[in-house]
mmCIF file of C-alpha atoms in Angstrom:
data_model
loop_
_atom_site.group_PDB
_atom_site.id
_atom_site.type_symbol
_atom_site.label_atom_id
_atom_site.label_comp_id
_atom_site.label_asym_id
_atom_site.label_seq_id
_atom_site.Cartn_x
_atom_site.Cartn_y
_atom_site.Cartn_z
ATOM 1 C CA MET A 89 15.405 15.533 -4.307
ATOM 2 C CA LEU A 90 15.729 11.895 -5.438
ATOM 3 C CA VAL A 91 15.533 8.707 -4.464
ATOM 4 C CA GLU A 92 15.562 6.109 -6.658
ATOM 5 C CA ARG A 93 16.354 2.851 -7.329
ATOM 6 C CA LEU A 94 17.156 1.574 -4.301
ATOM 7 C CA ASP A 95 17.026 -2.206 -2.982
ATOM 8 C CA ILE A 96 17.037 -1.878 0.921
ATOM 9 C CA THR A 97 17.118 -3.834 3.614
ATOM 10 C CA SER A 98 16.861 -2.405 7.614
ATOM 11 C CA ASP A 99 16.811 -5.026 10.811
ATOM 12 C CA GLY A 100 15.773 -3.573 13.733
ATOM 13 C CA GLU A 101 15.244 -0.091 12.602
ATOM 14 C CA THR A 102 13.567 2.609 10.212
ATOM 15 C CA ALA A 103 14.331 1.917 6.129
ATOM 16 C CA LEU A 104 14.601 5.075 5.205
ATOM 17 C CA VAL A 105 13.524 8.063 7.102
ATOM 18 C CA ILE A 106 12.379 11.709 4.578
ATOM 19 C CA ARG A 107 12.587 14.942 7.223
ATOM 20 C CA ALA A 108 13.048 17.528 3.925
ATOM 21 C CA ASP A 109 10.036 19.128 1.510
ATOM 22 C CA GLY A 110 9.911 18.201 -1.970
ATOM 23 C CA VAL A 111 11.164 14.452 -1.963
ATOM 24 C CA THR A 112 10.789 12.426 -4.867
ATOM 25 C CA ILE A 113 10.985 7.751 -3.812
ATOM 26 C CA ARG A 114 11.085 6.098 -6.796
ATOM 27 C CA ASP A 115 11.549 2.588 -7.841
ATOM 28 C CA VAL A 116 12.769 1.260 -4.392
ATOM 29 C CA ARG A 117 12.252 -1.695 -2.488
ATOM 30 C CA ILE A 118 11.921 -1.963 0.983
ATOM 31 C CA ARG A 119 12.533 -4.907 3.240
ATOM 32 C CA TYR A 120 12.678 -4.040 6.818
ATOM 33 C CA ALA A 121 12.237 -6.086 9.975
ATOM 34 C CA GLY A 122 12.224 -3.483 12.997
ATOM 35 C CA GLY A 123 10.833 0.306 12.624
ATOM 36 C CA HIS A 124 9.297 1.803 10.302
ATOM 37 C CA GLY A 125 9.447 0.836 6.449
ATOM 38 C CA ILE A 126 9.652 4.650 5.408
ATOM 39 C CA GLN A 127 8.836 7.332 7.452
ATOM 40 C CA ILE A 128 7.692 11.010 6.482
ATOM 41 C CA ASP A 129 8.363 13.283 9.955
ATOM 42 C CA GLY A 130 7.399 16.901 8.962
ATOM 43 C CA ALA A 131 8.112 16.997 5.356
ATOM 44 C CA ALA A 132 5.767 18.408 2.979
ATOM 45 C CA ASP A 133 4.483 17.778 -1.052
ATOM 46 C CA VAL A 134 6.918 14.144 -0.849
ATOM 47 C CA THR A 135 6.042 11.629 -3.964
ATOM 48 C CA ILE A 136 6.048 8.279 -3.454
ATOM 49 C CA GLU A 137 5.939 6.576 -7.088
ATOM 50 C CA ASN A 138 6.777 2.635 -7.498
ATOM 51 C CA VAL A 139 7.525 1.301 -3.741
ATOM 52 C CA ASP A 140 6.892 -2.451 -3.365
ATOM 53 C CA ILE A 141 7.614 -2.614 0.764
ATOM 54 C CA GLU A 142 7.181 -5.353 3.443
ATOM 55 C CA HIS A 143 7.397 -6.224 7.219
ATOM 56 C CA THR A 144 9.903 -9.563 7.066
ATOM 57 C CA GLY A 145 10.003 -8.962 10.938
ATOM 58 C CA ALA A 146 6.307 -10.438 10.774
ATOM 59 C CA PRO A 147 5.997 -13.472 13.125
ATOM 60 C CA VAL A 148 4.423 -16.264 10.361
ATOM 61 C CA SER A 149 0.649 -15.460 12.221
ATOM 62 C CA GLY A 150 -0.453 -13.097 14.378
ATOM 63 C CA ALA A 151 0.004 -8.999 15.573
ATOM 64 C CA ASN A 152 3.195 -7.653 14.983
ATOM 65 C CA ASP A 153 5.135 -6.918 18.190
ATOM 66 C CA SER A 154 4.380 -3.490 17.743
ATOM 67 C CA GLU A 155 2.578 -1.317 16.379
ATOM 68 C CA GLU A 156 5.360 1.153 15.674
ATOM 69 C CA ARG A 157 5.551 -1.249 12.391
ATOM 70 C CA ASN A 158 4.106 0.962 9.842
ATOM 71 C CA ASP A 159 5.209 0.345 6.124
ATOM 72 C CA ILE A 160 4.817 3.965 5.245
ATOM 73 C CA ASP A 161 4.297 6.278 8.716
ATOM 74 C CA VAL A 162 3.550 9.832 7.747
ATOM 75 C CA HIS A 163 3.317 12.998 10.644
ATOM 76 C CA GLU A 164 3.227 16.595 10.198
ATOM 77 C CA SER A 165 3.700 16.437 6.456
ATOM 78 C CA PRO A 166 1.026 17.576 3.984
ATOM 79 C CA ARG A 167 0.073 16.454 0.359
ATOM 80 C CA LEU A 168 1.745 13.078 0.321
ATOM 81 C CA THR A 169 1.248 11.661 -3.116
ATOM 82 C CA VAL A 170 1.842 7.502 -3.179
ATOM 83 C CA THR A 171 1.218 6.138 -6.613
ATOM 84 C CA GLY A 172 1.727 2.329 -6.944
ATOM 85 C CA ALA A 173 2.926 0.680 -3.845
ATOM 86 C CA ARG A 174 2.527 -2.898 -2.886
ATOM 87 C CA LEU A 175 2.403 -2.880 1.118
ATOM 88 C CA ALA A 176 2.690 -5.910 3.315
ATOM 89 C CA ARG A 177 2.857 -6.977 6.680
ATOM 90 C CA GLY A 178 3.577 -4.055 8.339
ATOM 91 C CA SER A 179 0.735 -3.042 11.695
ATOM 92 C CA SER A 180 -0.730 -0.738 8.970
ATOM 93 C CA GLY A 181 0.492 -0.104 5.618
ATOM 94 C CA ILE A 182 0.098 3.417 5.647
ATOM 95 C CA TYR A 183 -1.019 5.873 8.666
ATOM 96 C CA LEU A 184 -0.803 9.091 7.823
ATOM 97 C CA GLN A 185 -1.139 12.334 11.406
ATOM 98 C CA ASP A 186 -2.315 15.225 11.186
ATOM 99 C CA SER A 187 -1.116 14.883 7.072
ATOM 100 C CA PRO A 188 -3.983 16.639 5.564
ATOM 101 C CA GLY A 189 -4.101 16.580 1.323
ATOM 102 C CA SER A 190 -2.624 12.746 0.695
ATOM 103 C CA GLU A 191 -3.251 11.592 -3.263
ATOM 104 C CA LEU A 192 -3.039 7.905 -2.832
ATOM 105 C CA ARG A 193 -3.458 5.500 -5.587
ATOM 106 C CA ASP A 194 -2.892 2.064 -7.021
ATOM 107 C CA ILE A 195 -2.770 1.463 -3.399
ATOM 108 C CA GLU A 196 -1.829 -2.974 -3.033
ATOM 109 C CA GLY A 197 -1.861 -4.641 0.506
ATOM 110 C CA HIS A 198 -1.226 -7.964 1.670
ATOM 111 C CA ASP A 199 -1.549 -9.304 5.599
ATOM 112 C CA PHE A 200 -2.057 -6.724 7.857
ATOM 113 C CA ARG A 201 -0.546 -7.513 11.302
ATOM 114 C CA GLY A 202 -1.519 -4.807 13.937
ATOM 115 C CA PRO A 203 -1.862 -4.809 17.042
ATOM 116 C CA PHE A 204 -3.909 -2.688 17.638
ATOM 117 C CA PRO A 205 -4.969 0.193 17.241
ATOM 118 C CA ARG A 206 -3.320 -0.597 13.558
ATOM 119 C CA GLY A 207 -4.565 -2.949 11.790
ATOM 120 C CA GLN A 208 -5.595 -0.827 8.066
ATOM 121 C CA LEU A 209 -4.283 -0.757 4.844
ATOM 122 C CA VAL A 210 -4.760 2.545 5.135
ATOM 123 C CA GLN A 211 -5.572 5.158 7.560
ATOM 124 C CA TRP A 212 -5.909 9.149 8.577
ATOM 125 C CA ASN A 213 -5.901 10.357 11.917
ATOM 126 C CA ARG A 214 -6.466 14.311 11.267
ATOM 127 C CA SER A 215 -5.343 13.854 8.130
ATOM 128 C CA GLY A 216 -8.549 15.130 5.766
ATOM 129 C CA ASP A 217 -9.141 16.728 2.563
ATOM 130 C CA ALA A 218 -7.817 12.878 0.935
ATOM 131 C CA THR A 219 -8.270 10.728 -1.684
ATOM 132 C CA LEU A 220 -7.974 6.746 -1.894
ATOM 133 C CA ASP A 221 -8.229 5.553 -5.359
ATOM 134 C CA GLY A 222 -8.363 2.080 -7.113
ATOM 135 C CA PHE A 223 -6.558 0.140 -4.213
ATOM 136 C CA SER A 224 -6.999 -3.589 -2.795
ATOM 137 C CA CYS A 225 -6.303 -5.128 0.616
ATOM 138 C CA VAL A 226 -6.398 -9.077 0.928
ATOM 139 C CA ASN A 227 -5.592 -10.533 4.980
ATOM 140 C CA PRO A 228 -5.651 -14.335 4.447
ATOM 141 C CA PRO A 229 -5.723 -16.239 7.806
ATOM 142 C CA GLY A 230 -2.779 -15.279 10.271
ATOM 143 C CA SER A 231 -3.396 -12.107 9.632
ATOM 144 C CA TRP A 232 -4.533 -9.448 12.610
ATOM 145 C CA PRO A 233 -6.245 -6.506 10.844
ATOM 146 C CA GLU A 234 -8.791 -3.911 12.242
ATOM 147 C CA ASP A 235 -10.897 -1.381 10.145
ATOM 148 C CA VAL A 236 -9.181 -2.390 6.603
ATOM 149 C CA VAL A 237 -9.472 1.491 5.793
ATOM 150 C CA ASN A 238 -10.355 3.735 8.558
ATOM 151 C CA VAL A 239 -10.714 7.921 8.558
ATOM 152 C CA PHE A 240 -10.431 8.889 12.046
ATOM 153 C CA ASP A 241 -11.457 12.147 13.070
ATOM 154 C CA SER A 242 -10.967 13.267 9.064
ATOM 155 C CA THR A 243 -12.878 15.227 6.822
ATOM 156 C CA ASN A 244 -13.661 15.157 2.760
ATOM 157 C CA VAL A 245 -11.736 11.786 2.292
ATOM 158 C CA THR A 246 -12.415 10.271 -0.849
ATOM 159 C CA ILE A 247 -12.243 7.027 -0.850
ATOM 160 C CA ARG A 248 -12.718 5.086 -4.779
ATOM 161 C CA ASN A 249 -12.571 2.185 -6.843
ATOM 162 C CA GLY A 250 -11.371 -0.818 -4.149
ATOM 163 C CA LEU A 251 -11.814 -4.025 -2.888
ATOM 164 C CA VAL A 252 -11.255 -5.541 0.644
ATOM 165 C CA ASP A 253 -10.834 -8.863 1.688
ATOM 166 C CA GLY A 254 -10.285 -10.160 4.897
ATOM 167 C CA ASP A 255 -11.084 -9.542 8.340
ATOM 168 C CA ASP A 256 -11.040 -11.451 11.225
ATOM 169 C CA SER A 257 -11.850 -8.869 14.159
ATOM 170 C CA PRO A 258 -14.708 -8.793 15.936
ATOM 171 C CA SER A 259 -14.445 -5.006 16.203
ATOM 172 C CA GLY A 260 -13.042 -4.016 12.830
ATOM 173 C CA VAL A 261 -15.034 -3.412 9.704
ATOM 174 C CA GLY A 262 -14.193 -2.631 6.044
ATOM 175 C CA VAL A 263 -14.106 0.811 5.725
ATOM 176 C CA ILE A 264 -15.349 3.027 8.223
ATOM 177 C CA PHE A 265 -15.320 7.003 8.927
ATOM 178 C CA ASP A 266 -14.290 6.963 12.611
ATOM 179 C CA ALA A 267 -14.423 9.770 15.623
ATOM 180 C CA ASN A 268 -15.831 12.850 13.626
ATOM 181 C CA GLY A 269 -15.124 11.670 10.112
ATOM 182 C CA SER A 270 -16.474 12.280 6.824
ATOM 183 C CA GLY A 271 -16.664 12.009 3.064
ATOM 184 C CA LEU A 272 -17.409 9.316 -0.027
ATOM 185 C CA VAL A 273 -17.107 5.924 -0.040
ATOM 186 C CA GLU A 274 -17.720 4.636 -3.941
ATOM 187 C CA ASP A 275 -17.701 1.764 -6.037
ATOM 188 C CA VAL A 276 -16.174 0.125 -3.311
ATOM 189 C CA ASP A 277 -16.242 -3.758 -2.718
ATOM 190 C CA ALA A 278 -15.908 -5.853 0.688
ATOM 191 C CA VAL A 279 -15.749 -9.758 0.993
ATOM 192 C CA HIS A 280 -15.128 -12.094 4.165
ATOM 193 C CA MET A 281 -15.849 -9.352 7.082
ATOM 194 C CA GLY A 282 -16.912 -10.705 10.354
ATOM 195 C CA ASN A 283 -17.651 -7.397 12.138
ATOM 196 C CA GLY A 284 -18.483 -5.306 9.066
ATOM 197 C CA CYS A 285 -18.608 -4.004 5.755
ATOM 198 C CA PHE A 286 -19.244 -0.321 5.460
ATOM 199 C CA SER A 287 -19.325 1.995 8.522
ATOM 200 C CA ALA A 288 -19.932 5.515 9.417
ATOM 201 C CA TYR A 289 -19.762 4.493 13.356
ATOM 202 C CA ALA A 290 -19.162 8.110 15.203
ATOM 203 C CA GLY A 291 -18.948 9.623 12.219
ATOM 204 C CA LEU A 292 -20.213 13.562 10.855
ATOM 205 C CA GLU A 293 -22.746 13.797 8.907
ATOM 206 C CA GLY A 294 -22.860 13.779 5.469
ATOM 207 C CA SER A 295 -20.787 11.045 4.181
ATOM 208 C CA ILE A 296 -22.333 8.527 1.549
ATOM 209 C CA PHE A 297 -21.410 5.524 0.686
ATOM 210 C CA ARG A 298 -22.611 4.309 -3.157
ATOM 211 C CA ARG A 299 -22.334 1.700 -5.292
ATOM 212 C CA THR A 300 -20.842 -0.515 -2.578
ATOM 213 C CA ARG A 301 -21.158 -4.025 -2.105
ATOM 214 C CA CYS A 302 -20.678 -6.946 1.213
ATOM 215 C CA ARG A 303 -21.028 -10.142 -0.041
ATOM 216 C CA ASP A 304 -19.720 -13.421 1.942
ATOM 217 C CA ASN A 305 -19.847 -12.080 5.585
ATOM 218 C CA VAL A 306 -19.030 -13.974 8.690
ATOM 219 C CA CYS A 307 -20.808 -14.404 11.485
ATOM 220 C CA THR A 308 -18.766 -17.415 13.545
ATOM 221 C CA ASP A 309 -15.390 -16.958 15.130
ATOM 222 C CA GLN A 310 -12.544 -16.321 13.295
ATOM 223 C CA GLY A 311 -9.759 -17.382 16.153
ATOM 224 C CA ARG A 312 -10.525 -13.482 17.683
ATOM 225 C CA GLY A 313 -13.816 -13.814 19.008
ATOM 226 C CA VAL A 314 -17.297 -13.773 17.620
ATOM 227 C CA PRO A 315 -18.656 -10.110 15.778
ATOM 228 C CA SER A 316 -19.000 -7.426 17.814
ATOM 229 C CA SER A 317 -22.030 -6.067 15.548
ATOM 230 C CA ASN A 318 -23.054 -10.025 14.936
ATOM 231 C CA ALA A 319 -22.394 -9.361 11.472
ATOM 232 C CA LEU A 320 -23.652 -6.206 10.312
ATOM 233 C CA MET A 321 -23.387 -5.071 6.702
ATOM 234 C CA TRP A 322 -23.706 -1.255 6.736
ATOM 235 C CA ALA A 323 -23.815 0.553 9.827
ATOM 236 C CA SER A 324 -24.841 3.861 10.613
ATOM 237 C CA ASN A 325 -24.016 6.671 13.664
ATOM 238 C CA PRO A 326 -26.571 5.452 16.303
ATOM 239 C CA ASP A 327 -26.428 9.578 17.735
ATOM 240 C CA PRO A 328 -30.158 10.292 17.167
ATOM 241 C CA THR A 329 -28.599 14.383 15.750
ATOM 242 C CA ILE A 330 -26.787 11.740 12.976
ATOM 243 C CA THR A 331 -29.128 12.089 10.504
ATOM 244 C CA HIS A 332 -28.323 13.044 6.910
ATOM 245 C CA LEU A 333 -26.215 9.891 5.589
ATOM 246 C CA ARG A 334 -26.859 8.117 2.396
ATOM 247 C CA ILE A 335 -26.483 4.676 1.429
ATOM 248 C CA GLU A 336 -26.765 4.610 -2.678
ATOM 249 C CA SER A 337 -27.283 2.347 -5.387
ATOM 250 C CA SER A 338 -25.607 -0.618 -3.005
ATOM 251 C CA THR A 339 -25.675 -4.496 -3.248
ATOM 252 C CA TYR A 340 -25.265 -7.135 -0.854
ATOM 253 C CA ALA A 341 -25.320 -11.242 -1.479
ATOM 254 C CA ASN A 342 -25.326 -13.806 0.661
ATOM 255 C CA ALA A 343 -25.077 -12.469 4.395
ATOM 256 C CA CYS A 344 -24.712 -14.440 6.761
ATOM 257 C CA ASN A 345 -27.015 -13.241 9.284
ATOM 258 C CA PRO A 346 -30.128 -11.697 6.415
ATOM 259 C CA ASP A 347 -31.901 -9.795 9.789
ATOM 260 C CA ASN A 348 -28.891 -7.742 10.241
ATOM 261 C CA ILE A 349 -28.210 -5.664 6.969
ATOM 262 C CA VAL A 350 -28.612 -1.644 7.672
ATOM 263 C CA TRP A 351 -28.719 -0.399 11.244
ATOM 264 C CA PRO A 352 -29.662 1.929 12.580
ATOM 265 C CA ALA A 353 -31.630 2.596 9.380
ATOM 266 C CA GLU A 354 -33.453 5.671 11.209
ATOM 267 C CA SER A 355 -29.962 7.460 10.527
ATOM 268 C CA PHE A 356 -29.236 6.892 7.065
ATOM 269 C CA GLU A 357 -31.722 9.762 4.599
ATOM 270 C CA VAL A 358 -30.970 7.148 1.865
ATOM 271 C CA ALA A 359 -30.462 3.349 2.671
ATOM 272 C CA ASP A 360 -30.868 1.949 -1.206
ATOM 273 C CA VAL A 361 -29.986 -1.409 -0.679
ATOM 274 C CA SER A 362 -31.029 -4.242 -2.530
ATOM 275 C CA GLU A 363 -29.605 -8.320 -2.703
ATOM 276 C CA ALA A 364 -27.928 -9.183 -5.688
ATOM 277 C CA ASP A 365 -25.413 -11.935 -6.833
ATOM 278 C CA PHE A 366 -22.474 -10.254 -7.677
ATOM 279 C CA THR A 367 -18.622 -10.825 -8.694
ATOM 280 C CA PRO A 368 -16.572 -8.945 -6.283
ATOM 281 C CA ARG A 369 -13.670 -6.805 -8.733
ATOM 282 C CA PRO A 370 -10.087 -8.243 -8.586
ATOM 283 C CA PRO A 371 -7.413 -7.443 -6.721
ATOM 284 C CA LEU A 372 -4.712 -5.121 -7.883
ATOM 285 C CA SER A 373 -1.278 -6.640 -8.732
ATOM 286 C CA LEU A 374 1.014 -4.190 -9.395
ATOM 287 C CA SER A 375 4.672 -4.782 -11.548
ATOM 288 C CA PHE A 376 8.121 -2.971 -11.114
ATOM 289 C CA CYS A 377 10.136 -2.452 -13.139
ATOM 290 C CA TRP A 378 13.205 -4.917 -11.534
ATOM 291 C CA GLU A 379 10.892 -7.797 -11.873
#
């Protein structure tokens, strides 16, 4: 089944619901003000290509009225493929629960609004064996993010070639392996983070941060409280039995707390982190056939 070349506006309900296997959604623009943008429920092998989804019901600033305002909401739907998505002002951009095997590419995110526990560009929940390759997320003042990319209770997740810019949460970080999550973060920049750039806090052994870069983090209260980590850049799992974590060929610049770069150092098998100036990669700027 093919859903393509539609301009959908929804006020109060989910704009597009998919409950059949093998559906392709292509060249679709969605504006929604309640429910979700696209909801995929119990549908395997769904493909989404070139979509522009915005939650127009978000307030001028601050949190959404509900955590159930995701641009793409996925439950029990394995092997989702998303290629080319501009996502804005949802509770989260893409939230996957019990949906392993996803492949997400060229994901452009803006201004996510929570409230907690949402606030991510992408979050996997019990949804391992996944890839996010080519992405950016810019959260300006007035947004309400939590972790920007969160790997929760999901293993073998690869996150590559991305930028996370802006996080005013006192508890959220740029990219985190959380609650028994694990995988690889490679060639990702994190800037203007409050509580942290990269983390394996509560994650499993074996996770790697390779060629990650962090700069211009924020030690002060951005309106939601001071960072609970005192603006840590890389965090490990403090469990003393978790020791096989790695930071490889990674860089930081302009640390607001230069004594708080890596913690706890003893939990990293390798912590190859050096100070050097760098220019962050630019955010994605996707274009679509109707623009």
